[in-house]
Short mmCIF file of C-alpha atoms in Angstrom, two decimals:
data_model
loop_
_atom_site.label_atom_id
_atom_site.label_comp_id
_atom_site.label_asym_id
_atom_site.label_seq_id
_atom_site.Cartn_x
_atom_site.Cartn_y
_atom_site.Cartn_z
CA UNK W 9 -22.18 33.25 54.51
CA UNK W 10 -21.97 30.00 56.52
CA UNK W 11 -18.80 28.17 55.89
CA UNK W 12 -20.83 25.31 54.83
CA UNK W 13 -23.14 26.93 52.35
CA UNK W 14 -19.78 28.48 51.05
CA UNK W 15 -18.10 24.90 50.79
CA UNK W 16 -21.25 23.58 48.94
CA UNK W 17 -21.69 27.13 46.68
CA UNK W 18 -18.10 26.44 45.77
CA UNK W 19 -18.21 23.02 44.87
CA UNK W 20 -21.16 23.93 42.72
CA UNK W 21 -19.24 26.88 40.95
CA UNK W 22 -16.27 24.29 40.14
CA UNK W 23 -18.11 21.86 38.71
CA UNK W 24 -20.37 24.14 37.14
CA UNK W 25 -23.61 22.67 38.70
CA UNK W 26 -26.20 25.66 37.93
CA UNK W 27 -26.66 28.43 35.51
CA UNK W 28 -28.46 31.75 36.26
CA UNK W 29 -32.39 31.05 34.60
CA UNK W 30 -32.37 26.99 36.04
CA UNK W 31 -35.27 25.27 37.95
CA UNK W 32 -33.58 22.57 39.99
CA UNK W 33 -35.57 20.13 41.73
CA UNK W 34 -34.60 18.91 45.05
CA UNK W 35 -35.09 15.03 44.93
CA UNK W 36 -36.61 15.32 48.74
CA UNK W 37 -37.32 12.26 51.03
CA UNK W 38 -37.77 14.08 54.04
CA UNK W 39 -34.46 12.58 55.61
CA UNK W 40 -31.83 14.71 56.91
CA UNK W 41 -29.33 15.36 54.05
CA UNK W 42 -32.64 15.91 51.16
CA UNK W 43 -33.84 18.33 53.63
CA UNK W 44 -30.65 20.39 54.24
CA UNK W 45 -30.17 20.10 50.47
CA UNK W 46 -33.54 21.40 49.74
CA UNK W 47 -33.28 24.49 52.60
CA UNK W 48 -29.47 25.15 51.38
CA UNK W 49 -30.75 26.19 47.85
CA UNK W 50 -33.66 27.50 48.43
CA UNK W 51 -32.22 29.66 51.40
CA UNK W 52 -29.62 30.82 48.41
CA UNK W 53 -32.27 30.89 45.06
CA UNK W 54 -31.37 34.26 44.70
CA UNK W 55 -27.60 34.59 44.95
CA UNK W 56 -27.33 31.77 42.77
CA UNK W 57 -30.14 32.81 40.17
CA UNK W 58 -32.12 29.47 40.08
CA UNK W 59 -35.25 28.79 40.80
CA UNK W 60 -35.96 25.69 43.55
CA UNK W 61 -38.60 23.11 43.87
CA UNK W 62 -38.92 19.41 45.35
CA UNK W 63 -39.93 16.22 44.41
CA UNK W 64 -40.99 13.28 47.07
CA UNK W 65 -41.74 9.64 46.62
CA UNK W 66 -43.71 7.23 48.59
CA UNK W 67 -42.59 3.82 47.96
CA UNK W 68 -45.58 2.16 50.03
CA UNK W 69 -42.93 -0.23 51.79
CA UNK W 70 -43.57 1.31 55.69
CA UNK W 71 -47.60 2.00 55.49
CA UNK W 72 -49.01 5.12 57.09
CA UNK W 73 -45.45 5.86 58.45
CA UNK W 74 -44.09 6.38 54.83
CA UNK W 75 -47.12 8.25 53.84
CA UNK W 76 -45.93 10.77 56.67
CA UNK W 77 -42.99 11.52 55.16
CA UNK W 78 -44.56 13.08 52.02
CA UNK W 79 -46.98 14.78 54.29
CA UNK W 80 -44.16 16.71 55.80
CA UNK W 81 -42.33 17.67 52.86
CA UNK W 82 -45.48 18.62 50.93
CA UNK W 83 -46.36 20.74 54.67
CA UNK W 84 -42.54 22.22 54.43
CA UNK W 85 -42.86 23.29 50.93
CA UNK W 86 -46.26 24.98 51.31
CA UNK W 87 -44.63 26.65 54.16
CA UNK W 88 -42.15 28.18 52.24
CA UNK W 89 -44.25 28.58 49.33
CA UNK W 90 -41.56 25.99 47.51
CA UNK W 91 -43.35 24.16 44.27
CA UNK W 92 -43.64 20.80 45.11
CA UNK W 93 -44.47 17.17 43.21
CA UNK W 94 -45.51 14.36 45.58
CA UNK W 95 -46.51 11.17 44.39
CA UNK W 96 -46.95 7.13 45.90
CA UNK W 97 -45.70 4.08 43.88
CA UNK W 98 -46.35 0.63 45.10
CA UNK W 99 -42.63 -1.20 44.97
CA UNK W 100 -43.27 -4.27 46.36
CA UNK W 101 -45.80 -4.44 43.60
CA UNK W 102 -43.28 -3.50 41.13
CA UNK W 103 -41.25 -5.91 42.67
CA UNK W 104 -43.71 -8.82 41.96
CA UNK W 105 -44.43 -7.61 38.66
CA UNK W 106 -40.79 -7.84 37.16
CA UNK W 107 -39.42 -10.09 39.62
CA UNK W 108 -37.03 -8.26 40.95
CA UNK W 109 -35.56 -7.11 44.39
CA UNK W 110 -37.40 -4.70 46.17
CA UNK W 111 -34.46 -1.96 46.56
CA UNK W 112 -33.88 -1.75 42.63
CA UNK W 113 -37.76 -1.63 42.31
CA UNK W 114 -37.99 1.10 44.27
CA UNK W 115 -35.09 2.50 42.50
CA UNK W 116 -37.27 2.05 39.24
CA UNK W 117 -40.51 3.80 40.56
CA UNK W 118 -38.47 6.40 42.29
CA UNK W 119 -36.28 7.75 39.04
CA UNK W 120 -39.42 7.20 36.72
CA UNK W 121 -41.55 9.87 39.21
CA UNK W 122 -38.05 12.22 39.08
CA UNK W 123 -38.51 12.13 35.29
CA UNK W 124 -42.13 13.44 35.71
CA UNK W 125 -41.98 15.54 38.03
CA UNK W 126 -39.52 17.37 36.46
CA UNK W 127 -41.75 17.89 33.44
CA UNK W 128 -44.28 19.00 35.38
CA UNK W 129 -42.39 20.93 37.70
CA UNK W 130 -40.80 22.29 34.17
CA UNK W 131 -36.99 21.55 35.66
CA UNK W 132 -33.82 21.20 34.28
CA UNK W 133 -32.02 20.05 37.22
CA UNK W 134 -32.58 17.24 39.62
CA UNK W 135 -30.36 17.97 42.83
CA UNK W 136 -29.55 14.88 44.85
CA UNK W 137 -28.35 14.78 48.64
CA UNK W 138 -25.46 12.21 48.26
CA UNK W 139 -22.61 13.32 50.32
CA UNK W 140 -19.29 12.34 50.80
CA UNK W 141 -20.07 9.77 52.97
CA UNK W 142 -21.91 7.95 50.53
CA UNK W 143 -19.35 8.07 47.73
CA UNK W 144 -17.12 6.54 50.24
CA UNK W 145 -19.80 3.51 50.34
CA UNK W 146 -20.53 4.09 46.95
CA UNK W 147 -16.71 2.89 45.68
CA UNK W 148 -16.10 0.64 47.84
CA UNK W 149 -19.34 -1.30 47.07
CA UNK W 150 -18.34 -1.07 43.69
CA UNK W 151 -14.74 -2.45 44.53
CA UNK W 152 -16.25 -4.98 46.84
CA UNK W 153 -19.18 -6.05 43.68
CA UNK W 154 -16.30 -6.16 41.29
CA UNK W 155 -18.20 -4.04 38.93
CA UNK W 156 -17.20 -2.55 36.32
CA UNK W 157 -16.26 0.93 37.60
CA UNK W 158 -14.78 1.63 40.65
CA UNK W 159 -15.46 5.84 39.89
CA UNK W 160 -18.15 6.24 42.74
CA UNK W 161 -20.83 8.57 41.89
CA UNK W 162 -20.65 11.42 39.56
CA UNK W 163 -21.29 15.09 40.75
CA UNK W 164 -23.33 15.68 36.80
CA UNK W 165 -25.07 13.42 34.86
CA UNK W 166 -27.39 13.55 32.01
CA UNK W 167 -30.91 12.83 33.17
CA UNK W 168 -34.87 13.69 31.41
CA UNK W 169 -33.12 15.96 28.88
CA UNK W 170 -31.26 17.74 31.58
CA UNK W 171 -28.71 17.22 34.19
CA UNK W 172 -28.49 15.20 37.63
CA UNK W 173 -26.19 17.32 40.09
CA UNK W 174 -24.90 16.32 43.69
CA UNK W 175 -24.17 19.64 45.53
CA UNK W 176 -22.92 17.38 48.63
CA UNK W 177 -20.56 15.59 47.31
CA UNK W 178 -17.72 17.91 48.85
CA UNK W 179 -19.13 17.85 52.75
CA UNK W 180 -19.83 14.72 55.07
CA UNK W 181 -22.84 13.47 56.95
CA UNK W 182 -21.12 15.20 60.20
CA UNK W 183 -21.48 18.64 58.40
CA UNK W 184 -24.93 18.32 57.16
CA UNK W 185 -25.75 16.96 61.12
CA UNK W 186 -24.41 20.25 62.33
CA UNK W 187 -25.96 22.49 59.52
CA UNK W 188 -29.39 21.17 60.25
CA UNK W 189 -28.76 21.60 64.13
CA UNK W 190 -27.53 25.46 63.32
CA UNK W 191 -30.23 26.34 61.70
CA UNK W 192 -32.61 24.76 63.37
CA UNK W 193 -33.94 22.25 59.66
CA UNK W 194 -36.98 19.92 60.54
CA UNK W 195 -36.31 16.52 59.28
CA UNK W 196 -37.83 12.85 59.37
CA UNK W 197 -35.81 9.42 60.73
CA UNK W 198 -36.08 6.58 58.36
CA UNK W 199 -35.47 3.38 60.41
CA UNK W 200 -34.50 1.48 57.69
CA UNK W 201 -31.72 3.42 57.86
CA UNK W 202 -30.33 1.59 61.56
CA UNK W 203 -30.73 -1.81 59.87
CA UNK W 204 -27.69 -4.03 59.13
CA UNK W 205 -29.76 -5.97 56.39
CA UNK W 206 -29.40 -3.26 53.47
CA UNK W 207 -25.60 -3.57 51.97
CA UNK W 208 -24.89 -0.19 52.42
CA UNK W 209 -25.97 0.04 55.57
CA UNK W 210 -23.29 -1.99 56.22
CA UNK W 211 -21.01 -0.67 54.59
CA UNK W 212 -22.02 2.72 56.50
CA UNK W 213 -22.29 1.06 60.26
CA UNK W 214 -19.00 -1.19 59.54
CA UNK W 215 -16.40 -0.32 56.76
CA UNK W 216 -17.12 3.59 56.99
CA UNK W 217 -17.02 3.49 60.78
CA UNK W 218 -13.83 2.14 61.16
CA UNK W 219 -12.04 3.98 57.64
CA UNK W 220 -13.01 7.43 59.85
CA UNK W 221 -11.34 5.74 63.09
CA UNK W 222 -7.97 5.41 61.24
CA UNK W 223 -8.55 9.01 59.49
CA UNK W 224 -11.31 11.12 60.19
CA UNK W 225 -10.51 12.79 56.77
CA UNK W 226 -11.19 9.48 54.73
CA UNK W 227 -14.10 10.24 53.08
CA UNK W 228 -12.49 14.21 51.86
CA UNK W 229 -9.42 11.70 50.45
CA UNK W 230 -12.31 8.96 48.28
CA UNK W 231 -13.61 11.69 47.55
CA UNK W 232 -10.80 13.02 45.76
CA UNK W 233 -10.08 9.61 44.71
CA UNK W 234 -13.05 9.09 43.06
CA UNK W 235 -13.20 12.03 41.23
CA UNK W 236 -9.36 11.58 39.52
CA UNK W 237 -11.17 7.98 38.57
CA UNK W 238 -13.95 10.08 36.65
CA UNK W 239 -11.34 12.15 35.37
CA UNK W 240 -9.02 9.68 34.33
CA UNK W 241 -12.05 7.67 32.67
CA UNK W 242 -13.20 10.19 30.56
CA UNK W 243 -9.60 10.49 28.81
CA UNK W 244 -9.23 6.78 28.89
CA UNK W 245 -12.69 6.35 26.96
CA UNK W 246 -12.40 9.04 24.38
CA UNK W 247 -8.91 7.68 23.57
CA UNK W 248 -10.78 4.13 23.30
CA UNK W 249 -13.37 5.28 21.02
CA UNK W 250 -11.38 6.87 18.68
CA UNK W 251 -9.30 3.98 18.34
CA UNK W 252 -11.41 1.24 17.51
CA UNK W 253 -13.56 3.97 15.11
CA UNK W 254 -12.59 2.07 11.77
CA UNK W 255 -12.65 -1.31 13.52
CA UNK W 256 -16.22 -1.16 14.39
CA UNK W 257 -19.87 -1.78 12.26
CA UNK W 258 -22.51 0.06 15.00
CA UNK W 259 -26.07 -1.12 14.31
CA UNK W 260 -29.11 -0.98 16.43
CA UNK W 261 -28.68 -4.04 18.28
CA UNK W 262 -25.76 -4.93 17.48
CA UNK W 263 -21.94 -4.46 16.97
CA UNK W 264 -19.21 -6.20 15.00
CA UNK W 265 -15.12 -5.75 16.13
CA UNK W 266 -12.44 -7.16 13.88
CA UNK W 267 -10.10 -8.91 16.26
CA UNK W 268 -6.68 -8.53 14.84
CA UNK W 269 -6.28 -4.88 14.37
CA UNK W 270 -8.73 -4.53 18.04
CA UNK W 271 -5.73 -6.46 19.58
CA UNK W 272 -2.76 -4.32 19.06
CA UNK W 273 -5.17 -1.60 20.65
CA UNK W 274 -3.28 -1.14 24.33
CA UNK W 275 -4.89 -3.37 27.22
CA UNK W 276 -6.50 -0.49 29.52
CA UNK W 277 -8.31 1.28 26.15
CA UNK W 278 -9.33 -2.76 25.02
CA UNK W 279 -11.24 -2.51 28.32
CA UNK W 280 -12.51 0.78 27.51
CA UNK W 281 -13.69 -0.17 24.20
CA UNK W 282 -16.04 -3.42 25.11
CA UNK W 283 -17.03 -1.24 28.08
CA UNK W 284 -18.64 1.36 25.53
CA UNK W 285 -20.00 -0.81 22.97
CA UNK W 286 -21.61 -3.14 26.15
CA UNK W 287 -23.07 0.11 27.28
CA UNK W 288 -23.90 0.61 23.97
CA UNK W 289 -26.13 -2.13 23.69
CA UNK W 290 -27.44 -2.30 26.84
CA UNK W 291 -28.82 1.42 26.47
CA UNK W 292 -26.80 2.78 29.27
CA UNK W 293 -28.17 0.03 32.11
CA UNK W 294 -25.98 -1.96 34.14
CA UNK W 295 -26.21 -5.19 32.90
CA UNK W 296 -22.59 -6.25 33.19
CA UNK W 297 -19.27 -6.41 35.30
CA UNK W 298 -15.90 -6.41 35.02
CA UNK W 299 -15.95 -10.04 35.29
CA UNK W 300 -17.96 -10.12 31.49
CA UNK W 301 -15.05 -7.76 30.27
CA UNK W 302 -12.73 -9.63 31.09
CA UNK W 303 -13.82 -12.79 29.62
CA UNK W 304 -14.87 -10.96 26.28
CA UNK W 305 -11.24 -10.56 26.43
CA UNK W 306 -10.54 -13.41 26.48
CA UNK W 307 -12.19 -14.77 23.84
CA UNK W 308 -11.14 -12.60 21.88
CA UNK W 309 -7.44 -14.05 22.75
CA UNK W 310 -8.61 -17.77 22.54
CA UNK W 311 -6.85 -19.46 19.65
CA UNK W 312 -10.00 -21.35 18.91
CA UNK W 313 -11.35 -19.29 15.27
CA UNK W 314 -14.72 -19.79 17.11
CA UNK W 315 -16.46 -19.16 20.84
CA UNK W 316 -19.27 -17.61 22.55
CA UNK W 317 -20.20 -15.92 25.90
CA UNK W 318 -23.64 -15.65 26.60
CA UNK W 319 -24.21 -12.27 28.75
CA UNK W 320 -27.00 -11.01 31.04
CA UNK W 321 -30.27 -10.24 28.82
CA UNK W 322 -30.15 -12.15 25.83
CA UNK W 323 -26.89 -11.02 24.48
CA UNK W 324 -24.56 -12.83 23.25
CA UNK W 325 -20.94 -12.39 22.26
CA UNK W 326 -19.41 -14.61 19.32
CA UNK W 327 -16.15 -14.91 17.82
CA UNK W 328 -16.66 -16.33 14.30
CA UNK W 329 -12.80 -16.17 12.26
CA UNK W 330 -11.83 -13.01 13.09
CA UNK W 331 -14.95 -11.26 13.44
CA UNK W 332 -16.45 -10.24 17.48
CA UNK W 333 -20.11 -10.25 17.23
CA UNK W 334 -22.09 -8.27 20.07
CA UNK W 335 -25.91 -8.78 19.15
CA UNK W 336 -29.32 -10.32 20.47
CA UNK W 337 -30.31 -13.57 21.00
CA UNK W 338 -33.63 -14.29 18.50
CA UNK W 339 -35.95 -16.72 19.26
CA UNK W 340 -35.43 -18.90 15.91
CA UNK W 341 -31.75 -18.46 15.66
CA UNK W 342 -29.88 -21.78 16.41
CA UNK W 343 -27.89 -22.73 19.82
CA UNK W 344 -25.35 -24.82 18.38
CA UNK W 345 -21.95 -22.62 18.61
CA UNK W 346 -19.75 -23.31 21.42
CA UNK W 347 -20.18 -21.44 25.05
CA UNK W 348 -17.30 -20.54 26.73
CA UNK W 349 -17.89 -21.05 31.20
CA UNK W 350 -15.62 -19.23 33.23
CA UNK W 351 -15.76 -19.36 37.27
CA UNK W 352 -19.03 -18.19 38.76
CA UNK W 353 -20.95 -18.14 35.37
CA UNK W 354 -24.24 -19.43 34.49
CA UNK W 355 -25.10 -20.13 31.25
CA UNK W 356 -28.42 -21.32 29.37
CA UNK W 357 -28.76 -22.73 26.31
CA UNK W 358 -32.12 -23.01 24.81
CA UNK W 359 -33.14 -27.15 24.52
CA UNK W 360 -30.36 -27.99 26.73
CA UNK W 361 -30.70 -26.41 29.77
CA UNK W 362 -28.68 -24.51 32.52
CA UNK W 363 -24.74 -24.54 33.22
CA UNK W 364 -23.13 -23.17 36.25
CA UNK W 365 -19.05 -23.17 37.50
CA UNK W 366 -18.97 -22.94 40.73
CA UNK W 367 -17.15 -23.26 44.18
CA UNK W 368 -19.92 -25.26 45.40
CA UNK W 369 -19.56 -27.31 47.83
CA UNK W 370 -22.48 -29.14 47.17
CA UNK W 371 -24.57 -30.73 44.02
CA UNK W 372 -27.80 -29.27 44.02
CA UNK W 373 -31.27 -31.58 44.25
CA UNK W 374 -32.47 -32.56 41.00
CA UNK W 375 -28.94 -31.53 39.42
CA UNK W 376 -26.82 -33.50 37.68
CA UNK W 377 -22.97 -32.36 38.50
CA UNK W 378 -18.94 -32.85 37.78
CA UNK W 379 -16.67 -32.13 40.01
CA UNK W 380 -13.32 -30.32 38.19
CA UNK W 381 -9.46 -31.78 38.71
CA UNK W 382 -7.35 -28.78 40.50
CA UNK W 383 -5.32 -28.29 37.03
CA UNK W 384 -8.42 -28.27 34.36
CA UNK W 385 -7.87 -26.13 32.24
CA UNK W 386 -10.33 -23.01 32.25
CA UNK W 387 -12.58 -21.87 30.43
CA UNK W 388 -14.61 -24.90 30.19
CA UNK W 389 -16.26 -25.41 26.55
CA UNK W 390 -20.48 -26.24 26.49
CA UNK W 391 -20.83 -27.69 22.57
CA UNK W 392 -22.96 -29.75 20.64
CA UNK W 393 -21.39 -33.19 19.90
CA UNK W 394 -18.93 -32.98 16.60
CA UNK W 395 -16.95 -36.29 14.04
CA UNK W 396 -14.53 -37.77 15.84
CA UNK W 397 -15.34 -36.68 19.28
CA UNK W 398 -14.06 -39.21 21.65
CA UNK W 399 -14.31 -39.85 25.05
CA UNK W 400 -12.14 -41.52 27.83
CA UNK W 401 -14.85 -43.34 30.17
CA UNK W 402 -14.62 -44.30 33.65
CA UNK W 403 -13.71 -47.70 34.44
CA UNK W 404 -11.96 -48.33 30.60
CA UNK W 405 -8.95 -48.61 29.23
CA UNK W 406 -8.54 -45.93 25.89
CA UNK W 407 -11.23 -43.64 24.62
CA UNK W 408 -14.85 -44.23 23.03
CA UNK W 409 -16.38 -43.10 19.67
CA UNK W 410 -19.08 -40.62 21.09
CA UNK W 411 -20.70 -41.71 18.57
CA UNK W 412 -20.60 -45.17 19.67
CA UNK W 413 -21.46 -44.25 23.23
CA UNK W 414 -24.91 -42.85 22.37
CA UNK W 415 -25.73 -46.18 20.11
CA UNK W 416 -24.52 -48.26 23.12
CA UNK W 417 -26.58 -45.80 25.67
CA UNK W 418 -30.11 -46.47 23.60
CA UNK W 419 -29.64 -42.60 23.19
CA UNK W 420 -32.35 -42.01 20.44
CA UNK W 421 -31.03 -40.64 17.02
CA UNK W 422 -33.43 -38.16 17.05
CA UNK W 423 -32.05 -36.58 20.14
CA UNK W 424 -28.06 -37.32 19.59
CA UNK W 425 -27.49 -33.91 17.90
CA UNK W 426 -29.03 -32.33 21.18
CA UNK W 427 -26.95 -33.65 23.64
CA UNK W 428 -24.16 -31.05 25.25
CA UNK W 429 -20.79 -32.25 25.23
CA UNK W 430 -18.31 -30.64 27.74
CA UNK W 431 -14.60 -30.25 26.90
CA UNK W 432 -12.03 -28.23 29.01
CA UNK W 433 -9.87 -25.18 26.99
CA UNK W 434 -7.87 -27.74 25.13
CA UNK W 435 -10.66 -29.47 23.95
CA UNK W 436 -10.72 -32.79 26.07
CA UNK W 437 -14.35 -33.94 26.76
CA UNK W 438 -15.13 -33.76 30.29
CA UNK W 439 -18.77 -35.13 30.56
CA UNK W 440 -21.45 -36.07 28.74
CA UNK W 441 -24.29 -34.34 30.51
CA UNK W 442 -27.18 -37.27 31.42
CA UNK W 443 -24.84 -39.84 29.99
CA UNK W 444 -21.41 -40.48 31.08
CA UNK W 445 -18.41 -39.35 32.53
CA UNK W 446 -15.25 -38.91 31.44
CA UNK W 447 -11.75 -40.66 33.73
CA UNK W 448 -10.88 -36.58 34.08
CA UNK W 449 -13.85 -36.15 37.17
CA UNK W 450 -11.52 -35.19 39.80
CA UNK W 451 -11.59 -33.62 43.37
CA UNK W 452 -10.94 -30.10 43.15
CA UNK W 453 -12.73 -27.10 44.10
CA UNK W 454 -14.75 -26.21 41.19
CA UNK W 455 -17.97 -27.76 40.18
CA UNK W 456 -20.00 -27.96 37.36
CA UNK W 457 -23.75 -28.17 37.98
CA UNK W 458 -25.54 -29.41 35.16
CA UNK W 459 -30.15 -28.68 35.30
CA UNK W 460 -31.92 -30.22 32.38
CA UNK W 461 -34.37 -27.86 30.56
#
């Protein structure tokens, strides 16, 4: 056998990819690495007991050319006599539709038609072509993203009631180039693929380029790196949801963590532990980053007996005594607990409007903004006004009865319990939002854009 159907039929047998009965589908774009993928397995269908088919999808974006590809792959498989599922999806008009960029449409309509095709095709296996390569690009995007793994890409996964598998996770691009060239494997160029405008492009053209300059065995060594990550992971979280087990009320959409005993639960399993309830909740989609972790935690270490973080999607995260709710925002439920803002978030608060802290250089048009001192104290507090706040104005000697100020301001009473006050972390009030501000406006780097609802 070749030695790189051996490397790839190895990798398989160690990470237990296959069983003797399966029907893998080849996820198939008509590219390079899909098309040595989809030859590889079907060349060895009988040595490994499986049975191979292939899946293509058209995501409209480069006209006739696009529609090509599938034409090629459907003529490939029909040579071959290889059962194949071919379907177009329109992702720019996916993109429209939910407003959102074009690459993660496409990544919608793209794992949707894997789903179905497998049930037609009746497989239990969808093969990808990821390589090395791209697991190199893969963690250091995720590294570069600050998200919240840094494990790359997984050779398994659950996926449609059966698995996802990478059989090229152990070889590089270079090997699949010289495989295809050996045996003589008929494949399509995407140009996309040259352009320097798609992330990992960059990362590919750039970063990878220069990693395999240093040491043309980089990507084996990620590789390796990545999977120890996974391994490491899957410890770490197991240990992490055993331990807050009896700390924890699970309901549909929600879950409630008592603080005190959740905080002499070690630091790296306290990560693991709002990791898996935030995945939780958000049904297994990346909604978050480590940057929301990390200022659940601290929150959660805030001496404050109340707080709340609004994250991505409606949910929020409150700390009421010594309770940690994770739940959904409802329509009639009122905005009136405190928001904590830590550096580069944006929060919204329904009748009030939209809060970002920011480097900025700049105040936006039509915003109203307040410049931070260098030594504020993060994380800066969005609340409804409260007795006794008081305020030290510009241009005045002592502090002012907020109270006072919105009587002297013509603010009308109807609309004084709606106005946001903004205190740093020991309480001080900063700004009144639309009203005044406070002798604490300084000249540092972060700003605080305020945009009325």
């Amino acid at each position: 056998m070749h030695f790189f159907e051996e490397n790839v039929k190895q990798f398989m047998e160690k990470k237990r990819m296959v069983e003797w009965g399966d029907h893998v589908a080849v996820a198939v774009s008509g590219g390079i690495d899909s098309m040595a993928l989809l030859s590889l397995l079907h060349k060895q269908r009988t040595r490994l007991g499986i049975s191979v088919s292939a899946i293509h999808v058209d995501h409209m974006l480069r006209g006739c050319e696009s529609y090509e590809d599938l034409r090629f792959v459907e003529s490939f498989c029909r040579e071959r006599d290889i059962s194949f599922f071919g379907r177009r999806a329109d992702a720019q008009h996916e993109a429209d539709v939910s407003r959102i960029g074009i690459q993660k449409a496409a990544r919608h309509v793209r794992y949707a038609l894997f789903e179905q095709g497998m049930d037609e095709l009746g497989a239990n296996k969808l093969a990808m072509a990821h390589h090395a390569d791209d697991q190199v690009e893969t963690v250091l995007m995720q590294l570069t993203r600050g998200g919240h793994t840094q494990t790359g890409m997984p050779a398994i996964r659950s996926f449609a009631g059966g698995q996802l598998i990478r059989p090229f996770l152990a070889v590089t691009k270079e090997d699949i180039g010289a495989y295809t060239f050996e045996n003589s494997i008929a494949y399509r160029e995407d140009p996309s693929n040259k352009k320097d405008t798609y992330t990992r492009n960059r990362f590919r053209h750039q970063v990878l380029a220069f990693l395999k300059k240093e040491n043309p065995k980089a990507s084996f060594h990620i590789q390796h790196f990545a999977e120890g990550r996974q391994e490491d992971e899957c410890l770490l979280r197991a240990m992490a949801e055993e331990q807050i087990k009896n700390m924890t009320i699970w309901k549909q959409e929600s879950v409630s963590l008592q603080i005190k005993p959740f905080q002499e639960v070690p630091l790296p399993l306290q990560k693991r532990a709002i990791h898996l309830i935030l995945n939780y909740l958000y049904h297994g989609k990346t909604a978050f980053s480590f940057l929301h972790i990390q200022h659940i935690l601290q929150l959660l270490q805030t001496t404050a007996p109340s707080g709340r973080l609004n994250l991505p999607s409606c949910l929020s995260v409150r700390k009421i005594n010594e309770q940690c709710v994770f739940a959904y925002e409802t329509d009639d439920e009122p905005d009136c607990d405190p928001n904590l803002l830590f550096v580069e978030d944006r929060l919204y608060r329904r009748g009030v409007g939209t809060f970002t802290l920011t480097n900025n250089s700049g105040c936006p048009d039509g915003a109203d903004c307040f410049r931070l001192n260098p030594d504020t104290p993060i994380p800066i507090c969005i609340r409804m006004r409260q007795d006794g706040d008081r305020i030290q104005l510009k241009g005045m000697n002592g502090s002012k009865k907020l109270a006072r100020l919105l009587i002297d301001e013509k603010v009308p009473l109807a609309y004084r319990g709606h106005i946001p006050v903004v205190t740093d972390a020991n309480g001080t009030i900063l700004w009144i939002p639309g009203i005044r501000k406070s002798i604490h406006e300084g000249d540092g780097p972060l700003l605080l854009i305020y945009e009325k609802e």
